[in-house]
Amino acid sequence: MVVGEFTQETDLVVIGGGPAGYAAAFRAAELGHKTFVVDARDGLGGTCLHAGCIGSKTLVHIADTIDSARRAADLGVQLGSPRIDLDQVRAWTQGTIERLAQGLEGLCRKHGVQRVRGMAHFADSRHVDIPQGEVSRLKFKRAIIATGCRSRAHGDLPFDGLRVLTPAQALELPDVSGDVLVLGHDYMALELAGVYGALGSRVTLIGQNEQLLPQADADLVRPVVRALEQRIEGVHLAASVTDATVTDTGVEISLDGSTRRFDRAIVCQGLEACTESLQLQHTKVALDKDGFIPVDERTRTTDQRIHAAGDVTGDPLLADRALHQGRIAAEVIAGLDVIDDPRAVPVVVFTDPQIAWCGLTETAAKLEGTAHAVARLPWGASGRAAGMGRTDGVTKMIYDPDSKLVLGIGLTGAHASEMIGQCALAIEMGAVTDDLAATVHPHPTMCELLADVARSIDSR
Ligand SMILES: Cc1cc2nc3c(=O)[nH]c(=O)nc-3n(C[C@H](O)[C@H](O)[C@H](O)COP(=O)(O)OP(=O)(O)OC[C@H]3O[C@@H](n4cnc5c(N)ncnc54)[C@H](O)[C@@H]3O)c2cc1C
């Protein structure tokens, strides 16, 4: 790579090569725009590929495999105690990421998108500088900011990558022996507590909130907490951690008056937008009070040449939404009449059992005063669930009591992640409960539980 003064003109520059950025760049190129994507990382994929979704779900799969071996005894199959080769686990996870990264590079070449490695910042609303890039300045017609988020630190427990880890650092599995504190109440905290527990750590999960996953319905979360309590050392909710200190050998905290020591802590205290490196003061882009970049339904910021997409624009901080918003940004810039207005962004928590929901939750319906009715169906009667020994699930449908329009669906149970896509489609297409009830679902499968809950509405 040659570093130096080198300016190029382009229709579009995308800053950030994560799901929002690469989706935007590929779509813009398809629509005929000369496009550059700039990312500080070596390859495309962002947090999602290199330090988030893919690594965490690969580890969740490995944890599920360990758990399935344990459950197999109930089905009459003795697999013995799993022996974990941590180097092979790390190699498998890293190999998965590298294979997918190569795929993205191929797509980048196929679309003719030009990639520049380096940190980018705005010189003004027409120019982006990449001081260490092989192209040092890009003159653009339009820009998309897709710089994502990073983990927010705990005041007393600064990240050091050794004793105090971000969720992303925890995925590298620096060490899984000893006592691990997971601090937080979001999906990352739950997933990592499950993974480290399965790999042999003694895990204590401490959430400041009364409920883990506060945005989900409490009745969907409860079974997950019960299952977690059986797998790890302890779950403490509404707990306040005081006097936290990092020592040479670990982390000490005061919890409810007693001192607890851990070998390391994984801190999941939420995320903050990556904007300060962008030098937005040279543009007209405004931030909201939490530091995110607010955008309208066409992904426009307060600077008419600059759009934003993905986590940097605020909730929901999810890759599926980032991909969608990135594509919308590219299409708006190309002059297509599209808006970003999904009715149902699916949220999946890859715990055991899993939780997934989309559309309106019962909690939100009550808070907003939306007229609604709820149908709940436990999975006890499902042939598929029974055969797998996984009747520990429930389907919940929130619908309009007059029109029977499906407003939201929530699931707790095995394979919920594979069922929620159909729920999102139903809500996006304006399905009423009868549509789901009248659709012939394959038998015996988990997805027929969606038809079952819809049918239960009329049978009551
Ligand atoms: C442990 C973990 C597990 C997760 N699991 C899931 C999951 O299961 N499902 C899900 O939907 N989401 C999950 N997420 C969230 C998901 O990773 C994000 O929602 C997604 O990556 C957001 O995409 P993005 O494109 O907005 O930003 P990112 O993927 O964060 O990409 C932003 C990119 O911008 C680059 N960048 C930043 N500033 C600059 C700059 N000034 N110049 C150049 N480049 C810059 C960064 O290097 C980065 O590559 C998880 C996250 C974590 C941490």
Coordinates of C-alpha atoms and ligand atoms in Angstrom, one line a residue:
M1 CA 0.0 0.0 0.0
V2 CA 1.3 3.4 -0.9
V3 CA 0.5 6.1 1.7
G4 CA 0.6 9.6 0.6
E5 CA -1.2 12.6 -0.9
F6 CA -3.7 11.2 -3.4
T7 CA -7.2 12.6 -4.0
Q8 CA -9.9 10.8 -5.9
E9 CA -13.5 11.9 -6.8
T10 CA -16.4 9.6 -6.1
D11 CA -20.1 9.5 -6.2
L12 CA -20.3 7.9 -2.7
V13 CA -18.0 7.3 0.2
V14 CA -19.2 4.9 2.9
I15 CA -17.3 5.3 6.2
G16 CA -17.4 1.9 8.0
G17 CA -17.4 -1.5 6.4
G18 CA -19.7 -3.3 8.8
P19 CA -23.2 -4.6 7.8
A20 CA -24.6 -1.2 7.3
G21 CA -21.6 0.0 5.4
Y22 CA -21.0 -3.0 3.1
A23 CA -24.8 -3.4 2.4
A24 CA -24.9 0.3 1.4
A25 CA -21.8 0.1 -0.7
F26 CA -22.8 -3.0 -2.6
R27 CA -26.3 -1.7 -3.3
A28 CA -25.0 1.7 -4.4
A29 CA -22.6 0.0 -6.8
E30 CA -25.5 -2.1 -8.2
L31 CA -27.4 1.1 -8.8
G32 CA -24.5 2.5 -10.8
H33 CA -22.6 4.7 -8.3
K34 CA -18.9 4.9 -8.1
T35 CA -18.4 3.8 -4.5
F36 CA -15.6 3.8 -2.0
V37 CA -15.8 2.1 1.4
V38 CA -13.3 3.1 4.1
D39 CA -12.7 1.0 7.2
A40 CA -10.0 1.1 9.9
R41 CA -10.0 -2.8 9.8
D42 CA -8.2 -5.0 7.3
G43 CA -11.3 -6.6 6.0
L44 CA -15.0 -5.8 5.6
G45 CA -17.6 -7.1 8.0
G46 CA -17.3 -4.7 11.0
T47 CA -18.1 -5.6 14.5
C48 CA -20.7 -8.1 13.4
L49 CA -18.2 -10.4 11.6
H50 CA -15.0 -9.7 13.4
A51 CA -16.0 -9.2 17.0
G52 CA -19.8 -9.8 17.4
C53 CA -22.6 -11.8 15.9
I54 CA -20.6 -14.5 14.1
G55 CA -18.0 -15.2 16.8
S56 CA -20.6 -15.2 19.5
K57 CA -23.1 -17.4 17.6
T58 CA -20.3 -19.8 16.7
L59 CA -19.4 -20.1 20.4
V60 CA -23.2 -20.3 21.3
H61 CA -23.3 -23.3 18.9
I62 CA -20.3 -24.9 20.6
A63 CA -22.0 -24.3 24.0
D64 CA -25.2 -25.9 22.7
T65 CA -23.3 -28.9 21.4
I66 CA -21.9 -29.4 24.9
D67 CA -25.3 -29.0 26.4
S68 CA -26.9 -31.4 23.8
A69 CA -24.3 -34.0 24.8
R70 CA -25.5 -33.6 28.4
R71 CA -29.2 -33.8 27.4
A72 CA -28.6 -36.9 25.2
A73 CA -28.4 -39.1 28.3
D74 CA -32.2 -38.4 28.8
L75 CA -32.8 -39.7 25.2
G76 CA -30.8 -42.9 25.9
V77 CA -27.5 -41.9 24.4
Q78 CA -24.4 -41.7 26.7
L79 CA -21.8 -39.4 25.2
G80 CA -19.7 -39.0 28.3
S81 CA -18.2 -35.8 29.6
P82 CA -17.1 -33.4 26.9
R83 CA -13.4 -32.7 26.7
I84 CA -12.8 -29.2 25.4
D85 CA -9.8 -28.3 23.3
L86 CA -9.8 -24.5 23.7
D87 CA -7.2 -24.0 20.9
Q88 CA -9.5 -25.9 18.5
V89 CA -12.5 -23.9 19.6
R90 CA -10.6 -20.7 19.0
A91 CA -9.4 -22.0 15.6
W92 CA -12.8 -23.0 14.5
T93 CA -14.3 -19.6 15.4
Q94 CA -11.5 -17.7 13.8
G95 CA -11.7 -19.9 10.7
T96 CA -15.4 -19.3 10.4
I97 CA -14.8 -15.5 10.5
E98 CA -12.0 -15.7 8.0
R99 CA -14.0 -17.7 5.5
L100 CA -16.9 -15.2 5.7
A101 CA -14.5 -12.3 5.4
Q102 CA -13.1 -13.7 2.2
G103 CA -16.6 -14.0 0.9
L104 CA -17.2 -10.3 1.5
E105 CA -13.9 -9.4 -0.3
G106 CA -15.1 -11.4 -3.3
L107 CA -18.5 -9.5 -3.2
C108 CA -16.6 -6.2 -3.0
R109 CA -14.6 -7.1 -6.1
K110 CA -17.7 -8.3 -7.9
H111 CA -19.5 -5.1 -7.2
G112 CA -16.5 -3.0 -8.2
V113 CA -16.5 -1.2 -4.8
Q114 CA -13.2 0.3 -4.0
R115 CA -11.8 -0.3 -0.5
V116 CA -9.5 1.9 1.5
R117 CA -8.0 0.9 4.8
G118 CA -7.6 3.6 7.4
M119 CA -9.4 5.9 9.8
A120 CA -11.5 8.5 8.0
H121 CA -12.6 12.0 9.0
F122 CA -14.5 14.8 7.4
A123 CA -12.5 17.8 6.1
D124 CA -15.8 19.4 5.2
S125 CA -19.2 18.3 3.7
R126 CA -17.5 17.4 0.4
H127 CA -14.2 15.8 1.5
V128 CA -13.2 12.9 3.6
D129 CA -9.5 12.5 4.7
I130 CA -7.9 9.2 5.3
P131 CA -4.4 10.2 6.6
Q132 CA -3.0 6.6 6.5
G133 CA -5.0 5.4 3.5
E134 CA -3.7 4.6 0.0
V135 CA -6.1 7.2 -1.1
S136 CA -5.6 10.1 1.3
R137 CA -8.5 12.3 0.3
L138 CA -11.9 11.5 -1.3
K139 CA -14.0 14.2 -2.8
F140 CA -17.6 12.9 -2.7
K141 CA -21.1 13.8 -3.9
R142 CA -22.7 11.9 -1.0
A143 CA -21.4 10.1 2.1
I144 CA -22.8 7.5 4.4
I145 CA -21.6 7.3 8.0
A146 CA -21.7 3.6 9.2
T147 CA -19.2 3.7 11.9
G148 CA -21.1 1.6 14.5
C149 CA -20.7 1.5 18.2
R150 CA -18.2 0.4 20.9
S151 CA -18.7 -0.9 24.4
R152 CA -19.3 1.6 27.2
A153 CA -16.9 1.2 30.1
H154 CA -17.7 0.8 33.7
G155 CA -16.4 3.7 35.8
D156 CA -14.5 1.5 38.2
L157 CA -13.6 -1.3 35.9
P158 CA -11.7 0.1 32.8
F159 CA -11.2 -2.3 30.0
D160 CA -7.7 -3.7 29.9
G161 CA -8.2 -6.8 27.7
L162 CA -6.8 -9.0 30.5
R163 CA -8.9 -8.8 33.7
V164 CA -11.7 -6.6 32.4
L165 CA -13.0 -7.5 29.0
T166 CA -15.4 -6.0 26.5
P167 CA -17.9 -8.6 25.0
A168 CA -15.8 -8.5 21.9
Q169 CA -12.6 -9.4 23.8
A170 CA -14.5 -12.1 25.7
L171 CA -15.2 -13.8 22.3
E172 CA -11.4 -14.4 21.9
L173 CA -11.6 -16.7 25.0
P174 CA -8.3 -15.4 26.6
D175 CA -9.0 -17.8 29.5
V176 CA -12.0 -19.7 30.6
S177 CA -10.7 -21.1 33.9
G178 CA -11.7 -19.8 37.3
D179 CA -14.4 -17.4 38.4
V180 CA -15.9 -15.0 35.8
L181 CA -18.1 -12.0 36.6
V182 CA -20.5 -11.0 33.8
L183 CA -21.8 -7.5 34.5
G184 CA -24.9 -6.4 32.6
H185 CA -28.5 -7.3 31.8
D186 CA -28.5 -7.2 28.0
Y187 CA -28.4 -10.0 25.4
M188 CA -24.6 -10.0 25.3
A189 CA -24.4 -10.6 29.1
L190 CA -26.8 -13.5 28.9
E191 CA -25.2 -15.1 25.9
L192 CA -21.6 -14.8 27.2
A193 CA -22.7 -16.1 30.7
G194 CA -24.0 -19.2 28.9
V195 CA -21.0 -19.7 26.7
Y196 CA -18.4 -19.2 29.5
G197 CA -20.5 -21.5 31.8
A198 CA -20.6 -24.2 29.2
L199 CA -16.8 -24.0 28.6
G200 CA -16.1 -24.5 32.3
S201 CA -15.9 -21.1 34.0
R202 CA -17.7 -20.5 37.3
V203 CA -19.9 -17.6 36.1
T204 CA -21.7 -15.1 38.2
L205 CA -24.1 -12.8 36.4
I206 CA -24.9 -9.5 38.0
G207 CA -27.5 -7.2 36.4
Q208 CA -28.3 -3.8 37.8
N209 CA -31.9 -4.0 36.5
E210 CA -34.7 -5.9 38.1
Q211 CA -35.2 -7.8 34.9
L212 CA -32.7 -9.2 32.4
L213 CA -33.5 -8.0 28.9
P214 CA -35.8 -5.2 30.2
Q215 CA -37.2 -4.5 26.7
A216 CA -38.6 -8.1 26.5
D217 CA -41.8 -9.3 28.2
A218 CA -41.0 -10.7 31.6
D219 CA -42.9 -13.9 31.1
L220 CA -40.6 -14.7 28.1
V221 CA -37.5 -14.0 30.1
R222 CA -38.3 -15.9 33.3
P223 CA -37.7 -19.4 31.9
V224 CA -34.3 -18.3 30.5
V225 CA -33.2 -17.0 33.9
R226 CA -34.4 -20.2 35.6
A227 CA -32.4 -22.3 33.1
L228 CA -29.3 -20.0 33.5
E229 CA -29.5 -20.3 37.3
Q230 CA -29.1 -24.0 37.0
R231 CA -26.0 -23.8 34.8
I232 CA -24.0 -21.0 36.4
E233 CA -22.9 -20.1 39.9
G234 CA -25.5 -17.3 40.4
V235 CA -27.7 -14.7 38.9
H236 CA -28.1 -11.4 41.0
L237 CA -30.7 -8.9 39.8
A238 CA -31.3 -5.3 40.9
A239 CA -27.9 -5.6 42.3
S240 CA -25.6 -2.7 42.9
V241 CA -21.9 -3.3 42.5
T242 CA -19.8 -0.9 44.6
D243 CA -16.1 -0.5 45.3
A244 CA -15.0 -2.4 42.2
T245 CA -11.2 -2.6 41.9
V246 CA -8.9 -4.4 39.4
T247 CA -5.9 -6.2 41.0
D248 CA -3.0 -8.0 39.5
T249 CA -4.8 -11.3 39.8
G250 CA -8.4 -10.4 39.2
V251 CA -11.3 -8.1 40.1
E252 CA -12.9 -7.4 43.5
I253 CA -16.3 -6.0 44.0
S254 CA -18.6 -5.3 46.8
L255 CA -22.0 -6.9 46.4
D256 CA -24.8 -6.4 48.9
G257 CA -22.2 -5.7 51.7
S258 CA -19.8 -8.6 51.0
T259 CA -16.6 -8.6 49.0
R260 CA -16.4 -11.0 46.0
R261 CA -13.3 -11.9 44.0
F262 CA -13.3 -13.0 40.3
D263 CA -10.4 -13.9 38.0
R264 CA -11.9 -11.7 35.3
A265 CA -14.9 -9.6 34.5
I266 CA -16.9 -9.2 31.2
V267 CA -18.5 -5.8 31.3
C268 CA -21.7 -5.4 29.2
Q269 CA -22.8 -1.9 30.1
G270 CA -24.3 -0.9 26.7
L271 CA -22.9 0.8 23.7
E272 CA -21.9 4.2 22.6
A273 CA -21.7 5.6 19.0
C274 CA -18.3 5.8 17.3
T275 CA -18.4 9.4 16.1
E276 CA -15.6 11.4 17.6
S277 CA -13.0 10.2 15.1
L278 CA -15.1 11.6 12.3
Q279 CA -14.6 15.3 13.1
L280 CA -18.2 16.1 12.5
Q281 CA -17.7 19.7 13.5
H282 CA -16.5 20.2 9.9
T283 CA -20.0 19.2 8.7
K284 CA -23.5 20.0 9.5
V285 CA -24.2 16.6 11.0
A286 CA -25.8 16.9 14.5
L287 CA -25.8 14.3 17.3
D288 CA -28.6 13.6 19.7
K289 CA -28.3 13.9 23.5
D290 CA -26.9 10.3 23.7
G291 CA -24.2 10.9 21.0
F292 CA -26.0 9.0 18.2
I293 CA -26.6 10.4 14.8
P294 CA -30.4 10.9 14.3
V295 CA -31.7 10.2 10.9
D296 CA -35.1 10.5 9.2
E297 CA -36.9 7.6 7.5
R298 CA -34.8 8.2 4.4
T299 CA -31.5 7.9 6.5
R300 CA -30.8 11.7 6.0
T301 CA -28.8 13.5 8.7
T302 CA -28.9 17.3 9.2
D303 CA -26.2 17.6 6.5
Q304 CA -27.9 17.3 3.1
R305 CA -24.9 15.4 1.6
I306 CA -24.5 13.0 4.4
H307 CA -26.6 10.0 5.4
A308 CA -26.1 7.6 8.3
A309 CA -27.0 3.9 8.8
G310 CA -26.6 1.1 11.3
D311 CA -25.7 1.2 15.0
V312 CA -24.4 4.8 14.8
T313 CA -28.0 6.0 14.4
G314 CA -29.2 4.5 17.6
D315 CA -31.6 1.7 18.6
P316 CA -32.1 -1.1 17.7
L317 CA -28.4 -1.9 17.7
L318 CA -28.7 -5.0 15.6
A319 CA -26.9 -6.2 12.4
D320 CA -30.2 -7.2 10.7
R321 CA -31.4 -3.6 11.0
A322 CA -28.0 -2.2 10.0
L323 CA -28.1 -4.3 6.8
H324 CA -31.6 -3.1 6.0
Q325 CA -30.9 0.6 6.8
G326 CA -27.6 0.5 4.8
R327 CA -29.5 -0.7 1.7
I328 CA -32.2 2.0 2.2
A329 CA -29.5 4.7 2.4
A330 CA -28.0 3.6 -0.9
E331 CA -31.4 3.5 -2.6
V332 CA -32.4 6.9 -1.3
I333 CA -29.2 8.3 -2.6
A334 CA -29.9 6.7 -6.0
G335 CA -33.2 8.5 -6.1
L336 CA -35.5 5.5 -5.4
D337 CA -38.7 6.2 -3.5
V338 CA -38.0 4.1 -0.4
I339 CA -38.3 4.6 3.3
D340 CA -36.9 2.8 6.4
D341 CA -40.0 2.0 8.3
P342 CA -40.1 -1.7 9.3
R343 CA -43.0 -2.8 11.4
A344 CA -41.1 -5.7 12.9
V345 CA -37.3 -5.8 13.5
P346 CA -36.7 -9.3 14.9
V347 CA -34.7 -9.5 18.1
V348 CA -33.1 -12.9 19.0
V349 CA -31.3 -13.8 22.2
F350 CA -29.2 -16.9 21.7
T351 CA -29.6 -18.3 25.2
D352 CA -30.8 -21.8 26.0
P353 CA -33.8 -21.7 25.7
Q354 CA -33.7 -18.9 23.1
I355 CA -35.8 -15.8 23.2
A356 CA -37.1 -14.0 20.1
W357 CA -39.6 -11.4 19.5
C358 CA -40.7 -8.9 16.8
G359 CA -43.3 -6.2 16.5
L360 CA -45.2 -5.0 19.6
T361 CA -44.4 -6.6 22.9
E362 CA -47.1 -6.9 25.6
T363 CA -45.0 -4.6 27.8
A364 CA -44.9 -1.9 25.1
A365 CA -48.6 -2.3 24.3
K366 CA -49.5 -1.6 28.0
L367 CA -47.1 1.3 28.3
E368 CA -48.4 2.9 25.1
G369 CA -52.0 2.1 25.9
T370 CA -52.4 0.2 22.6
A371 CA -55.6 -1.9 22.4
H372 CA -54.4 -5.5 22.3
A373 CA -55.2 -9.0 23.3
V374 CA -52.7 -11.8 24.0
A375 CA -52.7 -15.5 23.1
R376 CA -50.2 -17.7 24.9
L377 CA -49.5 -21.3 24.0
P378 CA -47.0 -23.5 25.9
W379 CA -45.1 -26.0 23.8
G380 CA -46.2 -29.1 25.8
A381 CA -48.4 -30.4 23.0
S382 CA -45.9 -30.1 20.2
G383 CA -44.8 -33.4 18.8
R384 CA -41.5 -32.0 17.5
A385 CA -40.7 -30.3 20.8
A386 CA -41.6 -33.5 22.8
G387 CA -39.4 -35.7 20.6
M388 CA -36.4 -33.4 21.2
G389 CA -37.2 -33.1 24.9
R390 CA -37.7 -29.4 24.5
T391 CA -41.2 -28.7 25.6
D392 CA -39.8 -25.8 27.7
G393 CA -41.1 -23.2 25.4
V394 CA -44.0 -20.8 24.8
T395 CA -45.4 -18.8 21.9
K396 CA -47.1 -15.6 22.5
M397 CA -49.1 -13.6 20.0
I398 CA -50.2 -10.0 20.5
Y399 CA -53.0 -8.9 18.3
D400 CA -55.7 -6.3 17.8
P401 CA -58.9 -7.6 19.5
D402 CA -61.2 -6.1 16.8
S403 CA -59.4 -6.7 13.5
K404 CA -57.2 -9.6 14.7
L405 CA -54.2 -7.9 13.0
V406 CA -51.1 -9.5 14.4
L407 CA -49.2 -6.8 16.2
G408 CA -46.3 -8.8 17.7
I409 CA -45.1 -12.3 18.4
G410 CA -42.7 -13.5 21.1
L411 CA -41.2 -16.9 21.6
T412 CA -39.1 -18.6 24.3
G413 CA -37.8 -22.0 23.4
A414 CA -35.4 -24.1 21.3
H415 CA -35.1 -22.9 17.7
A416 CA -37.0 -19.7 18.4
S417 CA -34.4 -17.9 16.3
E418 CA -35.4 -20.0 13.2
M419 CA -39.1 -19.3 13.8
I420 CA -39.1 -15.5 14.2
G421 CA -38.4 -14.7 10.5
Q422 CA -41.9 -16.1 9.6
C423 CA -43.4 -13.9 12.4
A424 CA -41.7 -10.8 11.0
L425 CA -43.0 -11.6 7.5
A426 CA -46.5 -12.0 8.9
I427 CA -46.4 -8.7 10.6
E428 CA -44.9 -6.9 7.6
M429 CA -47.6 -8.3 5.3
G430 CA -50.4 -7.2 7.7
A431 CA -51.5 -10.8 8.5
V432 CA -54.4 -11.3 10.8
T433 CA -54.4 -14.3 13.2
D434 CA -56.7 -16.2 10.8
D435 CA -54.0 -16.0 8.1
L436 CA -51.5 -17.9 10.3
A437 CA -54.2 -20.3 11.5
A438 CA -55.2 -21.1 7.9
T439 CA -51.7 -21.6 6.6
V440 CA -50.7 -25.2 6.3
H441 CA -47.4 -25.6 8.2
P442 CA -45.2 -28.7 7.9
H443 CA -45.6 -31.3 10.5
P444 CA -44.0 -32.1 12.9
T445 CA -42.0 -28.8 13.1
M446 CA -41.5 -26.0 15.5
C447 CA -43.0 -23.5 13.1
E448 CA -46.5 -25.1 13.3
L449 CA -46.6 -23.7 16.8
L450 CA -47.3 -20.3 15.2
A451 CA -50.4 -21.7 13.5
D452 CA -51.4 -23.4 16.8
V453 CA -51.3 -20.2 18.8
A454 CA -53.3 -18.4 16.1
R455 CA -55.9 -21.2 16.1
S456 CA -56.1 -21.1 19.9
I457 CA -57.6 -17.6 19.6
D458 CA -60.8 -18.9 18.0
S459 CA -61.0 -22.0 20.1
R460 CA -61.1 -20.2 23.3
Ligands
LIG1 C1 -20.6 -9.7 21.3 C2 -21.6 -9.2 20.3 C3 -22.6 -10.0 19.8 C4 -23.5 -9.6 18.9 N1 -24.5 -10.4 18.4 C5 -25.4 -10.0 17.5 C6 -26.4 -10.8 17.0 O1 -26.4 -12.0 17.3 N2 -27.3 -10.3 16.1 C7 -27.3 -9.0 15.7 O2 -28.1 -8.6 14.9 N3 -26.4 -8.2 16.2 C8 -25.4 -8.6 17.1 N4 -24.4 -7.7 17.5 C9 -24.5 -6.3 17.1 C10 -23.9 -6.2 15.7 O3 -22.6 -6.5 15.7 C11 -24.1 -4.7 15.3 O4 -25.4 -4.3 15.4 C12 -23.6 -4.5 13.9 O5 -22.3 -4.9 13.7 C13 -23.8 -3.0 13.5 O6 -23.3 -2.9 12.2 P1 -22.8 -1.4 11.7 O7 -22.4 -1.6 10.3 O8 -23.7 -0.4 12.1 O9 -21.4 -1.2 12.6 P2 -20.2 -2.1 12.8 O10 -20.4 -3.5 12.4 O11 -19.7 -1.8 14.2 O12 -19.1 -1.5 11.8 C14 -18.6 -0.3 11.9 C15 -17.2 -0.2 11.2 O13 -16.8 1.1 11.1 C16 -15.4 1.2 11.3 N5 -15.0 2.6 11.7 C17 -15.4 3.2 12.8 N6 -15.0 4.5 12.8 C18 -14.3 4.6 11.6 C19 -13.6 5.7 11.0 N7 -13.5 6.9 11.5 N8 -13.0 5.5 9.8 C20 -13.0 4.2 9.2 N9 -13.7 3.2 9.8 C21 -14.3 3.4 10.9 C22 -15.1 0.1 12.3 O14 -13.7 -0.3 12.2 C23 -16.1 -0.9 12.0 O15 -15.5 -1.9 11.2 C24 -23.5 -8.2 18.4 C25 -22.5 -7.3 18.9 C26 -21.5 -7.8 19.8 C27 -20.4 -6.9 20.3

